[in-house]
PDB file of N, CA and C in Angstrom:
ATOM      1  N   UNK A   1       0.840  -1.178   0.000  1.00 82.00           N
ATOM      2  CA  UNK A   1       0.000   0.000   0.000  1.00 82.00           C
ATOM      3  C   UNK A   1       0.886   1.242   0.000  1.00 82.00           C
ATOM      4  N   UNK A   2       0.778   2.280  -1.080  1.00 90.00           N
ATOM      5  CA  UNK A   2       1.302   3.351  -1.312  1.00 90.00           C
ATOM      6  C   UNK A   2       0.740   4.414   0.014  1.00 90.00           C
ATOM      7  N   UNK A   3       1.686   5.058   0.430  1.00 91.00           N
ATOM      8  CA  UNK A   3       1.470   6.377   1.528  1.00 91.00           C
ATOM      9  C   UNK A   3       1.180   7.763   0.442  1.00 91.00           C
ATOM     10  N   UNK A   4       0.170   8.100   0.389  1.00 90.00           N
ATOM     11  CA  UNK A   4      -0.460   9.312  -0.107  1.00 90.00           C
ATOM     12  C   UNK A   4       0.256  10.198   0.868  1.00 90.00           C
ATOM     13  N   UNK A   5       1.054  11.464   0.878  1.00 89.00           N
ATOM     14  CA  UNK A   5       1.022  12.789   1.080  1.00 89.00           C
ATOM     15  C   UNK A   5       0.401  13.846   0.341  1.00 89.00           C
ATOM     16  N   UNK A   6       0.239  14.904   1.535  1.00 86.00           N
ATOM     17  CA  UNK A   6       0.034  16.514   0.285  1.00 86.00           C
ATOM     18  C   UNK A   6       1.391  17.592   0.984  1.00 86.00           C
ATOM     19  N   UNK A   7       1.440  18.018   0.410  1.00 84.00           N
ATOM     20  CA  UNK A   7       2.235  19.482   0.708  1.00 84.00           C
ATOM     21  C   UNK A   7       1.988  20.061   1.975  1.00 84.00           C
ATOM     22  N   UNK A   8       2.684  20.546   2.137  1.00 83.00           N
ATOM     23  CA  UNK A   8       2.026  21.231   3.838  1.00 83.00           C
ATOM     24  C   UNK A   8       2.918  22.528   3.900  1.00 83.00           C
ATOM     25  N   UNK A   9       1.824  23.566   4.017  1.00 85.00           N
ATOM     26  CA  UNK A   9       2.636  24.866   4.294  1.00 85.00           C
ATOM     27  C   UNK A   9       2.346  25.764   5.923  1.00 85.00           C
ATOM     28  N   UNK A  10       3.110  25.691   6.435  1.00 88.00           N
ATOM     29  CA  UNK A  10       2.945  26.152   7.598  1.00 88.00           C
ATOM     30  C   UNK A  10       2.569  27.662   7.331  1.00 88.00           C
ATOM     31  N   UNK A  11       3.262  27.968   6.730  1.00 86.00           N
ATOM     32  CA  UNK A  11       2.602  29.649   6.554  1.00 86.00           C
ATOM     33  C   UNK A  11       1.558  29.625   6.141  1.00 86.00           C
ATOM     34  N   UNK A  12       0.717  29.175   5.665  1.00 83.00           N
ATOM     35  CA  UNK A  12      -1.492  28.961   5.413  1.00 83.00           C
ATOM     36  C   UNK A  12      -1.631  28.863   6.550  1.00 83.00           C
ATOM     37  N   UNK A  13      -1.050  28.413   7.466  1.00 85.00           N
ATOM     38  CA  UNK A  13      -1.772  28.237   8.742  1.00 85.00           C
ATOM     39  C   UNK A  13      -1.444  29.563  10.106  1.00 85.00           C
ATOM     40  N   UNK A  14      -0.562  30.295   9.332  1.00 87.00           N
ATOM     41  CA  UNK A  14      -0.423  31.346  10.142  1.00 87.00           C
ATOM     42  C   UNK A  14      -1.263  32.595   9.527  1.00 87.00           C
ATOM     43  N   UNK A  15      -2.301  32.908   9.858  1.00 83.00           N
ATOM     44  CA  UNK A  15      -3.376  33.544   9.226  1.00 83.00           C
ATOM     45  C   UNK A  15      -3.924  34.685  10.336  1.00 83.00           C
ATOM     46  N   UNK A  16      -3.278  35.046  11.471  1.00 84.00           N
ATOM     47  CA  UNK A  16      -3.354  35.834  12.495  1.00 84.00           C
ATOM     48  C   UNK A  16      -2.331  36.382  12.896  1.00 84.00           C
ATOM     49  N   UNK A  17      -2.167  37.624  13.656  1.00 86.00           N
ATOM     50  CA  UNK A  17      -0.688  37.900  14.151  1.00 86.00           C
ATOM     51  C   UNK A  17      -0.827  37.516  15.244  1.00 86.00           C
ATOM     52  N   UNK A  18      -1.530  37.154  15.986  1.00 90.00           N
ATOM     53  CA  UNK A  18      -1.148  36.031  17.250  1.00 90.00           C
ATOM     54  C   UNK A  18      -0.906  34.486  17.271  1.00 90.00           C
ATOM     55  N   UNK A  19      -1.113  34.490  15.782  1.00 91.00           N
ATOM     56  CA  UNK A  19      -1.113  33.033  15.537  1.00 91.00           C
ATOM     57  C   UNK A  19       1.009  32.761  15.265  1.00 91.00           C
ATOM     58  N   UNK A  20       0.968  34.000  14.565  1.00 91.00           N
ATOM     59  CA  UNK A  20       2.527  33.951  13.848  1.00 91.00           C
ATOM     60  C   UNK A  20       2.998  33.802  15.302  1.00 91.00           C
ATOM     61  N   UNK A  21       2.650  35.041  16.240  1.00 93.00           N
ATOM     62  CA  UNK A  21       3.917  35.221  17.377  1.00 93.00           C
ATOM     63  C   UNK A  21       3.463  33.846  17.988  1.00 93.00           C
ATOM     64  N   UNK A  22       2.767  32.978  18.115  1.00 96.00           N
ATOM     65  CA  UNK A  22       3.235  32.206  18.824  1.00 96.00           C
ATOM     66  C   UNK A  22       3.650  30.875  18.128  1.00 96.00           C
ATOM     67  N   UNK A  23       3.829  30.645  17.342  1.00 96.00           N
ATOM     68  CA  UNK A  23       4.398  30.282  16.149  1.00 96.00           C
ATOM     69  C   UNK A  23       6.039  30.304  16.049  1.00 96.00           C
ATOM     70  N   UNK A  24       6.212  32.116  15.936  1.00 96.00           N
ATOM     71  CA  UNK A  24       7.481  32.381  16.756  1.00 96.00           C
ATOM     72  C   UNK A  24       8.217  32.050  17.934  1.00 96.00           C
ATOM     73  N   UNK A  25       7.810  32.221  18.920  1.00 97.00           N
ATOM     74  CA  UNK A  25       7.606  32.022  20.022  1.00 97.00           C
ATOM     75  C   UNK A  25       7.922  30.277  20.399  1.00 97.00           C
ATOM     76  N   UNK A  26       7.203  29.565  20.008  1.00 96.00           N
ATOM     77  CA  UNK A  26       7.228  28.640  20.258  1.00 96.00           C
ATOM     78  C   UNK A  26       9.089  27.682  18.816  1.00 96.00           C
ATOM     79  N   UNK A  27       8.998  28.425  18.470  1.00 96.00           N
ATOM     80  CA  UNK A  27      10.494  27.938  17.444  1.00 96.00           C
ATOM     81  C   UNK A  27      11.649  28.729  18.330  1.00 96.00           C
ATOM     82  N   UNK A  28      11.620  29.763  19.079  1.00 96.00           N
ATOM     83  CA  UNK A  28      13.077  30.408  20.163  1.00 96.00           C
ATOM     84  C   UNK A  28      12.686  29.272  21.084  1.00 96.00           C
ATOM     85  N   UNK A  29      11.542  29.137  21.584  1.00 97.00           N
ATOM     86  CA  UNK A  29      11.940  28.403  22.616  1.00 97.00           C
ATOM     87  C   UNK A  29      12.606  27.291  22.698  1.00 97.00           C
ATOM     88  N   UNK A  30      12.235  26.315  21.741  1.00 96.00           N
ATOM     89  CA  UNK A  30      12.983  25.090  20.972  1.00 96.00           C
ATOM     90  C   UNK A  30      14.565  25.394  20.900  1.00 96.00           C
ATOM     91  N   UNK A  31      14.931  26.542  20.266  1.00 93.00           N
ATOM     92  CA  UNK A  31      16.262  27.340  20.501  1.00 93.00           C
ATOM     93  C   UNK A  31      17.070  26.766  19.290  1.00 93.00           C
ATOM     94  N   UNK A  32      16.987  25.648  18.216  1.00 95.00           N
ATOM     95  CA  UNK A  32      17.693  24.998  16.902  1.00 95.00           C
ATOM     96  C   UNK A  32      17.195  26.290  16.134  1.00 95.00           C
ATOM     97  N   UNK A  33      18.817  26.570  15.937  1.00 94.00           N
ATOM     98  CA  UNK A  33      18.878  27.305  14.801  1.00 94.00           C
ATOM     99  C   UNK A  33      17.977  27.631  13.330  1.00 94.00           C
ATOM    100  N   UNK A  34      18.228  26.528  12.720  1.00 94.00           N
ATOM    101  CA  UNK A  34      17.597  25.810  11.656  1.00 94.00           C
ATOM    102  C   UNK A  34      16.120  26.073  11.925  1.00 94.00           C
ATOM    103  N   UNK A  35      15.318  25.845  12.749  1.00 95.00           N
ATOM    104  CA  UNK A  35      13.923  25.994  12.829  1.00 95.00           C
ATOM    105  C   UNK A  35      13.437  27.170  13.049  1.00 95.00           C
ATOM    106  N   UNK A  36      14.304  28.182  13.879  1.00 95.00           N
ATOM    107  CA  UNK A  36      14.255  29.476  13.809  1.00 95.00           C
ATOM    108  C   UNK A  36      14.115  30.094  12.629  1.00 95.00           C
ATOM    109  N   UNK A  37      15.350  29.891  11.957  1.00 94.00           N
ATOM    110  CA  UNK A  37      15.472  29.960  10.486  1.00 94.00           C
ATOM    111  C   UNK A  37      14.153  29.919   9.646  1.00 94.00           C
ATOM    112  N   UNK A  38      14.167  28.514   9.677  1.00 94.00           N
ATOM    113  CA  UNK A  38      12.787  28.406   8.954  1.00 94.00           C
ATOM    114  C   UNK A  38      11.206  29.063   9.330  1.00 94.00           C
ATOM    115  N   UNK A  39      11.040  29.070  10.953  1.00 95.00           N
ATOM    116  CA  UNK A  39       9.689  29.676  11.469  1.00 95.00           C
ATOM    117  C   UNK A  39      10.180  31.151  11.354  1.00 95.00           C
ATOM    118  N   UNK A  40      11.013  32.190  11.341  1.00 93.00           N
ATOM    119  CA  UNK A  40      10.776  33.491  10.460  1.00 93.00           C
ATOM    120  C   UNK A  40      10.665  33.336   9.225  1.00 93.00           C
ATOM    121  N   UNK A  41      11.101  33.088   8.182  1.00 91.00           N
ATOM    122  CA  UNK A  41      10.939  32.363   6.734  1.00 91.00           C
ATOM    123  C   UNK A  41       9.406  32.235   6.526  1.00 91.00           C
ATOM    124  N   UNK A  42       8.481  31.130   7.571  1.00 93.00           N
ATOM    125  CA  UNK A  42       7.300  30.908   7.336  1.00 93.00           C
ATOM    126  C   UNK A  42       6.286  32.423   7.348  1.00 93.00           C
ATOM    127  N   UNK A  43       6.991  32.819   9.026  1.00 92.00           N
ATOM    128  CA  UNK A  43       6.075  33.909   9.413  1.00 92.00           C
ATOM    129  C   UNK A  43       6.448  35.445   8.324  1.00 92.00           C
ATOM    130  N   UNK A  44       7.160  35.584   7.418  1.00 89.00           N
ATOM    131  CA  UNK A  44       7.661  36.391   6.625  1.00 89.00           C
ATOM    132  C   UNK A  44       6.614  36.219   5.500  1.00 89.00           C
ATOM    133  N   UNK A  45       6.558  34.823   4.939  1.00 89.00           N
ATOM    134  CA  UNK A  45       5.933  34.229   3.808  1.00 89.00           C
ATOM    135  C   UNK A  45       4.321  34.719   4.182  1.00 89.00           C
ATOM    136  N   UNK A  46       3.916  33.953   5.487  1.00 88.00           N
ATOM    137  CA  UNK A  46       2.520  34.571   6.209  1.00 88.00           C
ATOM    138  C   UNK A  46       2.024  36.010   6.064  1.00 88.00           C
ATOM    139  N   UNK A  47       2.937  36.831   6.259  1.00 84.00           N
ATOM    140  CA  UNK A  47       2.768  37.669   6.697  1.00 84.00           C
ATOM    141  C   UNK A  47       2.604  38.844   5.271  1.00 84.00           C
ATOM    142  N   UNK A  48       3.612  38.430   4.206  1.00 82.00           N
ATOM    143  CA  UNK A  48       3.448  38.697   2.932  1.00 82.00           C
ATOM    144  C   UNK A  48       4.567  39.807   2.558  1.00 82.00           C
ATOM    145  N   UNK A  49       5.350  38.575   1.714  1.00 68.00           N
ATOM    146  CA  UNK A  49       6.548  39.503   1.578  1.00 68.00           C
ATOM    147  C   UNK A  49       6.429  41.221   0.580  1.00 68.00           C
ATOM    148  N   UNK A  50       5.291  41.311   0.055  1.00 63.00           N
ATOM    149  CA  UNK A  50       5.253  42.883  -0.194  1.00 63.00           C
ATOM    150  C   UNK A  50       4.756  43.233   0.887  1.00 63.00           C
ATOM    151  N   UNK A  51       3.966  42.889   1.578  1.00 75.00           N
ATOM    152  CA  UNK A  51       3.718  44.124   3.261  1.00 75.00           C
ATOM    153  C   UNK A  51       4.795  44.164   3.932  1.00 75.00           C
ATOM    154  N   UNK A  52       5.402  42.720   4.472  1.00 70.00           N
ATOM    155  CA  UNK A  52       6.638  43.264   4.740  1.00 70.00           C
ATOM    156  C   UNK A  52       8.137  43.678   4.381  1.00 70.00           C
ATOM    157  N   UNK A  53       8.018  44.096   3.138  1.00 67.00           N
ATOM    158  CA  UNK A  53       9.105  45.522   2.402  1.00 67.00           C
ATOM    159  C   UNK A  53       8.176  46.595   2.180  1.00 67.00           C
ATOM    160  N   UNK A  54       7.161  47.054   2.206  1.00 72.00           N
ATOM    161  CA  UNK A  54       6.757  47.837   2.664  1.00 72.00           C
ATOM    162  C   UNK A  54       6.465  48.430   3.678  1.00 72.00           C
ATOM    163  N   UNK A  55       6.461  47.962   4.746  1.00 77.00           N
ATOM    164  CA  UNK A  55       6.451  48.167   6.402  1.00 77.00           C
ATOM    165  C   UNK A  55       8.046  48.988   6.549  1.00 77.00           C
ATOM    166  N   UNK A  56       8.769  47.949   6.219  1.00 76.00           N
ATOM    167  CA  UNK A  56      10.513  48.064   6.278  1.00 76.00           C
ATOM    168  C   UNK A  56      11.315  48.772   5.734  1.00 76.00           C
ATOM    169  N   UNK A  57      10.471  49.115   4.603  1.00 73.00           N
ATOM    170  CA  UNK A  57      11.504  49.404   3.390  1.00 73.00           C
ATOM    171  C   UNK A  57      12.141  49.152   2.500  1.00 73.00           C
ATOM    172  N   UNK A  58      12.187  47.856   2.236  1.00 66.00           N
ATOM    173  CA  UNK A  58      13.289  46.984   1.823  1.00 66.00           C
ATOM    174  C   UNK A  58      12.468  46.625   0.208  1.00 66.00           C
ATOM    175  N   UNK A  59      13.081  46.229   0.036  1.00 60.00           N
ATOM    176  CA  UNK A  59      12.760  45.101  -1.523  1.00 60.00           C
ATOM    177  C   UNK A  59      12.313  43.821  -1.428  1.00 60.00           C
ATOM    178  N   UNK A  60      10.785  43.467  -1.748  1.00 52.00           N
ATOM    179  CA  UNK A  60      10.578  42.266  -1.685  1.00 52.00           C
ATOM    180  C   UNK A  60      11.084  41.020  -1.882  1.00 52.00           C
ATOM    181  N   UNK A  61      11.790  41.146  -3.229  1.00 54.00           N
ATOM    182  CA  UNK A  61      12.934  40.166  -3.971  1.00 54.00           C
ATOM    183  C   UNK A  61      13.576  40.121  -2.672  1.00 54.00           C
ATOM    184  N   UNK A  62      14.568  41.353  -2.533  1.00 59.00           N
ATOM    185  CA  UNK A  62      16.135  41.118  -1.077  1.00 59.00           C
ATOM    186  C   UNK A  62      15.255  40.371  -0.245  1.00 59.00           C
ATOM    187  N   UNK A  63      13.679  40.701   0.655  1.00 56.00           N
ATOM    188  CA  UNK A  63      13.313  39.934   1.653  1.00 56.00           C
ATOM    189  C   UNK A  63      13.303  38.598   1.717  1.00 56.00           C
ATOM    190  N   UNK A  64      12.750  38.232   0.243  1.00 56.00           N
ATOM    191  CA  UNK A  64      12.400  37.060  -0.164  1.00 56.00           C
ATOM    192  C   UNK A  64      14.401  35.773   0.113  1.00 56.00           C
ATOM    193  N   UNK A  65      15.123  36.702  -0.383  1.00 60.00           N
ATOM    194  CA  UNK A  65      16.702  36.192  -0.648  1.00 60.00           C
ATOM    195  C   UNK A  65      16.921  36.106   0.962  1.00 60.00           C
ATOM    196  N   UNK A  66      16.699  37.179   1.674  1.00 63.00           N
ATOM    197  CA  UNK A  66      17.174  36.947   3.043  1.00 63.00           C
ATOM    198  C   UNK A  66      16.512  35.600   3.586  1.00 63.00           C
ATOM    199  N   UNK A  67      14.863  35.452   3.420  1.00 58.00           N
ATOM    200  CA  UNK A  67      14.411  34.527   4.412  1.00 58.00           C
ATOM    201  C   UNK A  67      14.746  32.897   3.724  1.00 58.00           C
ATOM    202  N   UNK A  68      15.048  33.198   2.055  1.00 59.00           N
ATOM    203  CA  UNK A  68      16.132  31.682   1.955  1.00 59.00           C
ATOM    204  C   UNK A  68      17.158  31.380   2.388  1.00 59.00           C
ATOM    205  N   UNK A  69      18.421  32.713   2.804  1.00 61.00           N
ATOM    206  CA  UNK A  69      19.354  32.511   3.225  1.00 61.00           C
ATOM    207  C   UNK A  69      19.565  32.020   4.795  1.00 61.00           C
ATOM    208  N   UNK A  70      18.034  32.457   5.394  1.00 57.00           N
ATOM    209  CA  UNK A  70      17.966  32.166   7.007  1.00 57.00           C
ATOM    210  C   UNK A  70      18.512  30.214   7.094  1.00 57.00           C
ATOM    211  N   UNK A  71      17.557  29.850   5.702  1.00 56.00           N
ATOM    212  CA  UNK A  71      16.837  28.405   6.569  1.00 56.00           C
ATOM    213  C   UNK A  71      18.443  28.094   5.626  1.00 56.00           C
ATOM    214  N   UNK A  72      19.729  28.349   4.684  1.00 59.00           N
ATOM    215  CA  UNK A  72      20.601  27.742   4.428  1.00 59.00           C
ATOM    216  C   UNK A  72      21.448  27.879   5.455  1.00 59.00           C
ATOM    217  N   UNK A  73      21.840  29.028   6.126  1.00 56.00           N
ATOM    218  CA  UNK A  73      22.822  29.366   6.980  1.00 56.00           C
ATOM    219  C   UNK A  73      22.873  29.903   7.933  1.00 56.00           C
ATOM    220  N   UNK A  74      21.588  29.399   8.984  1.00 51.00           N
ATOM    221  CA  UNK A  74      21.492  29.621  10.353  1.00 51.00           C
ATOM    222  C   UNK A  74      20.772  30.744  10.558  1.00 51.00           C
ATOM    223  N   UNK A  75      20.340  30.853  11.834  1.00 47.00           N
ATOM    224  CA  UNK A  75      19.555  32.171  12.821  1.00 47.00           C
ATOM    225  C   UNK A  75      20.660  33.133  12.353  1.00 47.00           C
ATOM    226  N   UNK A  76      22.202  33.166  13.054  1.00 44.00           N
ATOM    227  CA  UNK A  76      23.338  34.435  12.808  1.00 44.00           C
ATOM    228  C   UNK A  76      22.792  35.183  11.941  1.00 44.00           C
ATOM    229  N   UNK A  77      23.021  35.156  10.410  1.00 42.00           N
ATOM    230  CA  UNK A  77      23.093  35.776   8.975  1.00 42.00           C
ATOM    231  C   UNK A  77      21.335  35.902   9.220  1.00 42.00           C
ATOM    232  N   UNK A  78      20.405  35.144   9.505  1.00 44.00           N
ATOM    233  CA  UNK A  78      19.095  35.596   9.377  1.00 44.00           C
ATOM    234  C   UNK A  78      18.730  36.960  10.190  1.00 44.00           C
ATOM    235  N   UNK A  79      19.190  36.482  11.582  1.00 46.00           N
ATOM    236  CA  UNK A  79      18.930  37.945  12.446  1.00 46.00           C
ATOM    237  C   UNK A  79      19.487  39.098  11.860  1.00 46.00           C
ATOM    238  N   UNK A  80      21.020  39.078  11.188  1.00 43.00           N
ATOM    239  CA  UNK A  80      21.358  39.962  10.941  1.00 43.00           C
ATOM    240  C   UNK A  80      20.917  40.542   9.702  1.00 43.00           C
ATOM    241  N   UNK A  81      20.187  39.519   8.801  1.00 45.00           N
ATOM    242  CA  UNK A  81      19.231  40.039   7.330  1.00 45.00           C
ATOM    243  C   UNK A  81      17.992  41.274   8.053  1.00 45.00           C
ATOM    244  N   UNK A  82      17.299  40.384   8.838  1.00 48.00           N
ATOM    245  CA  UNK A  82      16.197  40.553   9.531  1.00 48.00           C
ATOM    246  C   UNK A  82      16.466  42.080  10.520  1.00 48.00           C
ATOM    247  N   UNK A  83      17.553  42.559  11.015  1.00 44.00           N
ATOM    248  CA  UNK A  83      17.805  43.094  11.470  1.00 44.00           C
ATOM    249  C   UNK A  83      17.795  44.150  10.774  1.00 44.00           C
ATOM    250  N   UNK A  84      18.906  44.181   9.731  1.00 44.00           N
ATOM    251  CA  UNK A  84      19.029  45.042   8.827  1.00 44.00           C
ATOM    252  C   UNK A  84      17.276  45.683   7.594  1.00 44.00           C
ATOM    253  N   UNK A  85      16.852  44.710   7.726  1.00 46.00           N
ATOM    254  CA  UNK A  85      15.384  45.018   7.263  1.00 46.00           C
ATOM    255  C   UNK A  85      14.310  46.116   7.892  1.00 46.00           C
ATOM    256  N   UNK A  86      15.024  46.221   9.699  1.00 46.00           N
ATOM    257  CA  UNK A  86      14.111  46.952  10.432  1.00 46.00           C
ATOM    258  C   UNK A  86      13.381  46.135  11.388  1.00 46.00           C
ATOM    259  N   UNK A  87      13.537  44.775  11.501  1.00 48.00           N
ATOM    260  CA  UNK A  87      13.071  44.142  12.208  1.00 48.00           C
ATOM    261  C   UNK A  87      13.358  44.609  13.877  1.00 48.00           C
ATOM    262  N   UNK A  88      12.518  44.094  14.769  1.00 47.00           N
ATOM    263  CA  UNK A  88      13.456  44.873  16.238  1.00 47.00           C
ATOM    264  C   UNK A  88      12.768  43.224  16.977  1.00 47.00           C
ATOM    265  N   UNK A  89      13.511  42.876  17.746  1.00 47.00           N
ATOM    266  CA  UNK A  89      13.437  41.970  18.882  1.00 47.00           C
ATOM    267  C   UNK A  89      12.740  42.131  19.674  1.00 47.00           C
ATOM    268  N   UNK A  90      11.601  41.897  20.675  1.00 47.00           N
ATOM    269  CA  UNK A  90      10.989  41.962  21.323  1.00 47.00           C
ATOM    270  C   UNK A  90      10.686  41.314  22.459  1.00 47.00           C
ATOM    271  N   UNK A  91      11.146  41.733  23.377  1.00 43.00           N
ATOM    272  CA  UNK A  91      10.985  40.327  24.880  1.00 43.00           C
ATOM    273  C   UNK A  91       9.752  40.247  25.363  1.00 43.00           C
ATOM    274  N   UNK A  92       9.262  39.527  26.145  1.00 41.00           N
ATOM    275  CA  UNK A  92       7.700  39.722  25.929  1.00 41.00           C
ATOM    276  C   UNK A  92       7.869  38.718  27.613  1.00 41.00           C
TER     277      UNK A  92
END
């Protein structure tokens, strides 16, 4: 018997901004790089990369390049994409 999958996009399912932050939230706490990586990536994608270069400033394309470069080469280079975008950290 063949295993049927579908696709699965975590960013469809982030469809709230309380849904993203805890979304967020819940990938620092975990603390792996890599998933960090990827759960800003999602919540970026969610969130819609022309609103956010427009919020920021930035260029959708560059946003789009930063949040691939997160999930190749760690949180470091992401925060510091993300940073440089206007992003700000928030302790909560």
């Amino acid at each position: 018997m063949t295993l049927k999958t579908k696709r699965w996009d975590a960013a469809a399912q982030l469809d709230t901004p309380e849904r993203i932050v805890l979304y967020l939230e819940a990938a620092f706490e975990d603390g792996d790089p890599a998933l960090i990586a990827a759960a800003i990536g999602d919540a970026a994608k969610a969130y819609g990369m022309t609103r956010l270069a427009k919020k920021t400033g930035a260029r959708a394309r560059g946003a789009l390049s930063c949040a691939q470069r997160q999930r190749q080469s760690g949180v470091h280079d992401g925060a510091q994409g993300a940073a440089g975008a206007g992003a700000q950290a928030v302790a909560g």
